[in-house]
Amino acid sequence: MAAMFEVFWRFLLLGCVSFGGPAAHIGYFQQTFVQRLQWLTAADYARLVALSQFLPGPGSSQVGFALGYRRAGLPGALAAFVGFTLPSFLLMLGLALFAAQAADAAWLNGLVRGLKLLAAVVVAEAVRSMAQTFCRHWFAAVLALATCLLLVWSASAWMQYGVLVCAALLGAVVLPARAVQPARPKGVTSGLRWRPLVVFLLLFALLPWLGGLGAEWRLVDQFYNSGSLVFGGGHVVLPLLQQQLGDALSEDRFLLGYAAAQAVPGPMFSLGAFLGAELLPVRPVLG
């Protein structure tokens, strides 16, 4: 129990000061848990970061979850996730509640326009940064350009999912594989855990059916679906989430939340707190 509270406190402090996005969060985690507290070795930490890049969803939050798990098991993993996310969740929820009450204020409209410009700059910088990281091979650059042109031509949800699958298959066949030296860190088994995988697939299959039961279930389905298909971090979630939500939320409100998520500490997926409160105005905290 003491280890779980230690994990929660450490991640809560980081959640209050970790500005700069996922790449910066990885650096904060390394300084705190590898260099200062020595919870794990640098090699073990590098493997956790590499694994987070392979999985969909928020990379830095996954690394934090794994660090909490190594320290205090499943309770520690949940404590790390809640502690790191709580500050940004409260800030984004507060923004949604305040923006709803002051929707007609002239100064707020000016702020929204300014944040929309900030969002455009942030997205452009994210594209440039990811291009430098992931498009080092000529075929990867061609694949990215072709994907961009296809999505400009048709930005439907099925087109986005189809492009993801095709790009992954073509990349696996054409792009050269990088040799990785096998190693097993302490406390980590090599067996495949089937139970979490089965739960993940069941939720992915059943939530679209449960979405017909009400707005709350539909919201869960939309966010679970987006989180299951987003590779590359928070910036990649923007087009998928916007496509999922459709006309349920105006573009201005979506960009307001997206831009505000850049200005708060913690994971950028805290955008979900803002969007949920906007989509369920009667019960914003539940959203």
Short mmCIF file of C-alpha atoms in Angstrom, two decimals:
data_model
loop_
_atom_site.label_atom_id
_atom_site.label_comp_id
_atom_site.label_asym_id
_atom_site.label_seq_id
_atom_site.Cartn_x
_atom_site.Cartn_y
_atom_site.Cartn_z
CA MET A 1 0.00 0.00 0.00
CA ALA A 2 2.85 2.40 0.83
CA ALA A 3 4.43 1.74 -2.56
CA MET A 4 1.14 2.54 -4.32
CA PHE A 5 0.80 5.89 -2.52
CA GLU A 6 4.43 6.69 -3.31
CA VAL A 7 3.75 6.03 -6.99
CA PHE A 8 0.63 8.20 -6.92
CA TRP A 9 2.43 11.09 -5.21
CA ARG A 10 5.44 10.98 -7.54
CA PHE A 11 3.26 10.98 -10.65
CA LEU A 12 0.91 13.63 -9.28
CA LEU A 13 3.87 15.99 -8.84
CA LEU A 14 5.03 15.25 -12.38
CA GLY A 15 1.51 15.76 -13.70
CA CYS A 16 1.56 19.31 -12.31
CA VAL A 17 4.83 20.36 -13.98
CA SER A 18 5.28 18.15 -17.08
CA PHE A 19 4.82 20.64 -19.89
CA GLY A 20 6.04 20.03 -23.43
CA GLY A 21 4.20 16.97 -24.72
CA PRO A 22 5.04 13.24 -24.85
CA ALA A 23 8.72 13.63 -25.76
CA ALA A 24 9.29 15.92 -22.79
CA HIS A 25 7.36 13.56 -20.50
CA ILE A 26 9.72 10.72 -21.43
CA GLY A 27 12.61 12.94 -20.37
CA TYR A 28 10.94 13.87 -17.07
CA PHE A 29 10.33 10.18 -16.32
CA GLN A 30 13.94 9.29 -17.05
CA GLN A 31 15.31 12.04 -14.82
CA THR A 32 12.96 11.17 -11.96
CA PHE A 33 12.67 7.38 -11.99
CA VAL A 34 15.93 6.27 -13.63
CA GLN A 35 18.51 8.84 -12.61
CA ARG A 36 17.20 10.17 -9.28
CA LEU A 37 15.06 7.42 -7.70
CA GLN A 38 16.69 4.49 -9.56
CA TRP A 39 13.50 2.46 -9.81
CA LEU A 40 14.92 0.72 -12.89
CA THR A 41 17.99 0.73 -15.12
CA ALA A 42 18.39 2.92 -18.20
CA ALA A 43 18.26 -0.19 -20.41
CA ASP A 44 14.98 -1.36 -18.89
CA TYR A 45 13.53 2.11 -19.26
CA ALA A 46 14.55 2.24 -22.93
CA ARG A 47 12.68 -1.03 -23.52
CA LEU A 48 9.52 0.37 -21.95
CA VAL A 49 9.73 3.45 -24.17
CA ALA A 50 10.29 1.28 -27.26
CA LEU A 51 7.26 -0.86 -26.37
CA SER A 52 5.08 2.25 -25.96
CA GLN A 53 5.96 3.31 -29.51
CA PHE A 54 4.68 -0.02 -30.82
CA LEU A 55 1.30 0.21 -29.08
CA PRO A 56 -1.62 2.50 -29.96
CA GLY A 57 -2.74 5.22 -27.59
CA PRO A 58 -0.87 7.83 -25.53
CA GLY A 59 2.80 6.86 -25.37
CA SER A 60 3.92 8.77 -22.28
CA SER A 61 0.88 7.61 -20.29
CA GLN A 62 1.71 4.01 -21.22
CA VAL A 63 5.28 4.45 -20.02
CA GLY A 64 3.97 5.89 -16.75
CA PHE A 65 1.53 2.98 -16.40
CA ALA A 66 4.40 0.51 -16.93
CA LEU A 67 6.62 2.30 -14.40
CA GLY A 68 3.85 2.18 -11.81
CA TYR A 69 3.28 -1.52 -12.54
CA ARG A 70 6.95 -2.36 -12.05
CA ARG A 71 6.98 -0.48 -8.76
CA ALA A 72 3.71 -1.59 -7.13
CA GLY A 73 1.88 -4.00 -9.46
CA LEU A 74 -1.54 -3.25 -10.92
CA PRO A 75 -2.52 -0.84 -8.08
CA GLY A 76 0.68 1.07 -8.76
CA ALA A 77 -0.06 1.19 -12.48
CA LEU A 78 -3.52 2.65 -11.84
CA ALA A 79 -2.08 5.08 -9.28
CA ALA A 80 0.51 6.29 -11.80
CA PHE A 81 -2.13 6.80 -14.49
CA VAL A 82 -4.53 8.67 -12.19
CA GLY A 83 -1.80 10.79 -10.59
CA PHE A 84 -0.22 11.86 -13.86
CA THR A 85 -3.55 12.58 -15.58
CA LEU A 86 -5.49 14.19 -12.71
CA PRO A 87 -4.08 17.77 -12.93
CA SER A 88 -4.66 18.13 -16.68
CA PHE A 89 -8.08 16.44 -16.37
CA LEU A 90 -9.22 18.99 -13.79
CA LEU A 91 -7.87 21.91 -15.83
CA MET A 92 -9.55 20.78 -19.05
CA LEU A 93 -12.82 20.02 -17.27
CA GLY A 94 -12.75 23.47 -15.71
CA LEU A 95 -12.14 25.04 -19.12
CA ALA A 96 -15.14 23.20 -20.58
CA LEU A 97 -17.43 24.31 -17.74
CA PHE A 98 -16.21 27.91 -17.86
CA ALA A 99 -16.33 28.14 -21.66
CA ALA A 100 -19.92 26.85 -21.66
CA GLN A 101 -21.01 29.62 -19.24
CA ALA A 102 -19.15 32.37 -21.11
CA ALA A 103 -19.87 31.18 -24.65
CA ASP A 104 -21.17 34.56 -25.82
CA ALA A 105 -18.42 36.71 -24.30
CA ALA A 106 -16.54 38.76 -26.89
CA TRP A 107 -13.17 38.19 -25.21
CA LEU A 108 -13.71 34.43 -25.26
CA ASN A 109 -14.39 34.51 -29.00
CA GLY A 110 -11.10 36.35 -29.46
CA LEU A 111 -9.34 33.78 -27.30
CA VAL A 112 -10.82 30.96 -29.38
CA ARG A 113 -9.55 32.54 -32.59
CA GLY A 114 -6.09 32.90 -31.09
CA LEU A 115 -6.05 29.31 -29.87
CA LYS A 116 -7.13 28.09 -33.31
CA LEU A 117 -4.03 29.76 -34.77
CA LEU A 118 -1.95 28.13 -32.05
CA ALA A 119 -3.46 24.74 -32.91
CA ALA A 120 -2.50 25.18 -36.57
CA VAL A 121 1.10 25.99 -35.58
CA VAL A 122 1.27 23.04 -33.18
CA VAL A 123 -0.04 20.60 -35.79
CA ALA A 124 2.43 21.90 -38.38
CA GLU A 125 5.32 21.51 -35.92
CA ALA A 126 4.13 18.00 -35.01
CA VAL A 127 4.04 17.00 -38.68
CA ARG A 128 7.57 18.34 -39.19
CA SER A 129 8.90 16.59 -36.08
CA MET A 130 7.25 13.26 -36.88
CA ALA A 131 8.44 13.46 -40.49
CA GLN A 132 12.04 13.78 -39.29
CA THR A 133 11.59 10.86 -36.91
CA PHE A 134 9.60 8.39 -39.03
CA CYS A 135 10.45 9.29 -42.64
CA ARG A 136 14.17 8.65 -42.73
CA HIS A 137 13.79 6.08 -45.50
CA TRP A 138 12.71 7.30 -48.95
CA PHE A 139 9.83 4.81 -49.10
CA ALA A 140 8.48 6.00 -45.75
CA ALA A 141 8.45 9.58 -47.09
CA VAL A 142 6.62 8.48 -50.27
CA LEU A 143 4.14 6.49 -48.18
CA ALA A 144 3.46 9.48 -45.92
CA LEU A 145 2.92 11.79 -48.92
CA ALA A 146 0.58 9.30 -50.61
CA THR A 147 -1.37 8.89 -47.37
CA CYS A 148 -1.70 12.66 -47.05
CA LEU A 149 -3.03 13.01 -50.61
CA LEU A 150 -5.53 10.16 -50.11
CA LEU A 151 -6.89 11.72 -46.91
CA VAL A 152 -7.17 15.13 -48.55
CA TRP A 153 -9.17 13.49 -51.32
CA SER A 154 -11.39 11.55 -48.89
CA ALA A 155 -11.21 11.96 -45.12
CA SER A 156 -13.88 9.39 -44.24
CA ALA A 157 -13.37 7.13 -41.24
CA TRP A 158 -13.04 4.02 -43.40
CA MET A 159 -10.44 5.72 -45.56
CA GLN A 160 -8.38 6.59 -42.47
CA TYR A 161 -8.53 3.03 -41.13
CA GLY A 162 -7.79 1.55 -44.55
CA VAL A 163 -4.80 3.82 -45.03
CA LEU A 164 -3.43 2.80 -41.62
CA VAL A 165 -3.66 -0.91 -42.45
CA CYS A 166 -2.23 -0.55 -45.97
CA ALA A 167 0.64 1.65 -44.79
CA ALA A 168 1.51 -0.85 -42.04
CA LEU A 169 1.52 -3.78 -44.48
CA LEU A 170 3.56 -1.96 -47.13
CA GLY A 171 6.02 -0.71 -44.51
CA ALA A 172 6.48 -4.23 -43.12
CA VAL A 173 7.24 -5.60 -46.61
CA VAL A 174 9.37 -2.81 -48.10
CA LEU A 175 11.08 -0.97 -45.23
CA PRO A 176 14.30 -2.56 -43.94
CA ALA A 177 14.03 -4.25 -40.56
CA ARG A 178 16.26 -3.04 -37.75
CA ALA A 179 18.19 -5.65 -35.82
CA VAL A 180 17.31 -5.69 -32.13
CA GLN A 181 19.39 -7.51 -29.55
CA PRO A 182 17.06 -9.71 -27.48
CA ALA A 183 17.18 -9.13 -23.74
CA ARG A 184 14.88 -9.81 -20.82
CA PRO A 185 14.73 -7.20 -18.07
CA LYS A 186 14.34 -8.21 -14.44
CA GLY A 187 10.87 -9.16 -13.31
CA VAL A 188 9.46 -9.42 -16.82
CA THR A 189 8.29 -12.75 -18.18
CA SER A 190 8.37 -13.71 -21.85
CA GLY A 191 4.98 -15.46 -21.90
CA LEU A 192 2.04 -13.92 -23.73
CA ARG A 193 -0.76 -12.71 -21.46
CA TRP A 194 -3.95 -13.65 -23.31
CA ARG A 195 -6.48 -12.27 -20.86
CA PRO A 196 -5.85 -8.53 -21.42
CA LEU A 197 -5.73 -9.10 -25.18
CA VAL A 198 -9.08 -10.91 -25.12
CA VAL A 199 -10.65 -8.12 -23.04
CA PHE A 200 -9.30 -5.52 -25.46
CA LEU A 201 -10.74 -7.31 -28.50
CA LEU A 202 -14.09 -7.95 -26.80
CA LEU A 203 -14.47 -4.28 -25.92
CA PHE A 204 -13.49 -3.27 -29.44
CA ALA A 205 -16.17 -5.57 -30.86
CA LEU A 206 -18.96 -4.96 -28.32
CA LEU A 207 -18.78 -1.22 -27.68
CA PRO A 208 -20.24 -0.28 -31.10
CA TRP A 209 -23.33 -2.33 -30.18
CA LEU A 210 -23.52 -0.80 -26.70
CA GLY A 211 -23.29 2.65 -28.27
CA GLY A 212 -26.94 2.35 -29.21
CA LEU A 213 -27.96 2.30 -25.54
CA GLY A 214 -27.37 6.01 -24.99
CA ALA A 215 -25.06 8.99 -25.37
CA GLU A 216 -22.74 7.85 -22.59
CA TRP A 217 -22.05 4.47 -24.19
CA ARG A 218 -21.68 6.08 -27.61
CA LEU A 219 -19.05 8.42 -26.19
CA VAL A 220 -17.16 5.50 -24.64
CA ASP A 221 -17.22 3.70 -27.99
CA GLN A 222 -15.94 6.72 -29.92
CA PHE A 223 -13.00 7.35 -27.59
CA TYR A 224 -12.11 3.67 -27.20
CA ASN A 225 -12.15 3.23 -30.96
CA SER A 226 -9.89 6.24 -31.51
CA GLY A 227 -7.50 5.23 -28.75
CA SER A 228 -7.24 1.73 -30.20
CA LEU A 229 -6.20 2.97 -33.64
CA VAL A 230 -3.93 5.93 -32.89
CA PHE A 231 -0.24 5.22 -33.45
CA GLY A 232 2.20 8.11 -33.07
CA GLY A 233 0.92 10.04 -30.07
CA GLY A 234 -1.54 12.74 -29.23
CA HIS A 235 -1.24 14.78 -32.42
CA VAL A 236 -2.32 11.82 -34.54
CA VAL A 237 -5.56 11.50 -32.58
CA LEU A 238 -6.82 14.86 -33.88
CA PRO A 239 -8.18 13.77 -37.29
CA LEU A 240 -9.48 10.43 -36.02
CA LEU A 241 -11.32 11.96 -33.07
CA GLN A 242 -12.74 14.75 -35.18
CA GLN A 243 -13.99 12.20 -37.71
CA GLN A 244 -15.47 10.04 -34.95
CA LEU A 245 -17.37 12.92 -33.38
CA GLY A 246 -18.69 14.23 -36.72
CA ASP A 247 -21.19 17.07 -36.32
CA ALA A 248 -21.70 16.46 -32.60
CA LEU A 249 -19.14 19.18 -31.80
CA SER A 250 -18.31 22.32 -33.78
CA GLU A 251 -14.85 22.76 -35.24
CA ASP A 252 -14.30 25.89 -33.13
CA ARG A 253 -14.95 24.05 -29.87
CA PHE A 254 -12.80 21.10 -30.93
CA LEU A 255 -9.85 23.35 -31.79
CA LEU A 256 -10.34 25.30 -28.55
CA GLY A 257 -9.87 22.10 -26.55
CA TYR A 258 -6.99 20.91 -28.71
CA ALA A 259 -5.10 24.18 -28.37
CA ALA A 260 -5.75 24.35 -24.62
CA ALA A 261 -4.37 20.82 -24.23
CA GLN A 262 -1.01 22.18 -25.43
CA ALA A 263 -0.94 24.73 -22.63
CA VAL A 264 -1.59 22.42 -19.67
CA PRO A 265 0.85 19.94 -18.09
CA GLY A 266 0.41 16.21 -18.34
CA PRO A 267 -0.80 13.99 -21.20
CA MET A 268 -2.25 15.63 -24.29
CA PHE A 269 -5.06 13.06 -24.27
CA SER A 270 -6.58 15.18 -21.50
CA LEU A 271 -8.31 16.71 -24.51
CA GLY A 272 -10.79 13.88 -23.92
CA ALA A 273 -11.94 15.48 -20.66
CA PHE A 274 -12.82 18.70 -22.49
CA LEU A 275 -14.58 16.89 -25.34
CA GLY A 276 -16.53 14.63 -22.99
CA ALA A 277 -17.80 17.58 -20.97
CA GLU A 278 -18.78 19.40 -24.17
CA LEU A 279 -20.64 16.39 -25.57
CA LEU A 280 -22.53 15.68 -22.33
CA PRO A 281 -23.42 19.20 -21.11
CA VAL A 282 -26.10 17.91 -18.74
CA ARG A 283 -23.53 15.70 -16.94
CA PRO A 284 -20.15 17.20 -17.85
CA VAL A 285 -18.20 15.44 -15.11
CA LEU A 286 -19.47 12.05 -16.28
CA GLY A 287 -18.54 12.99 -19.86
#
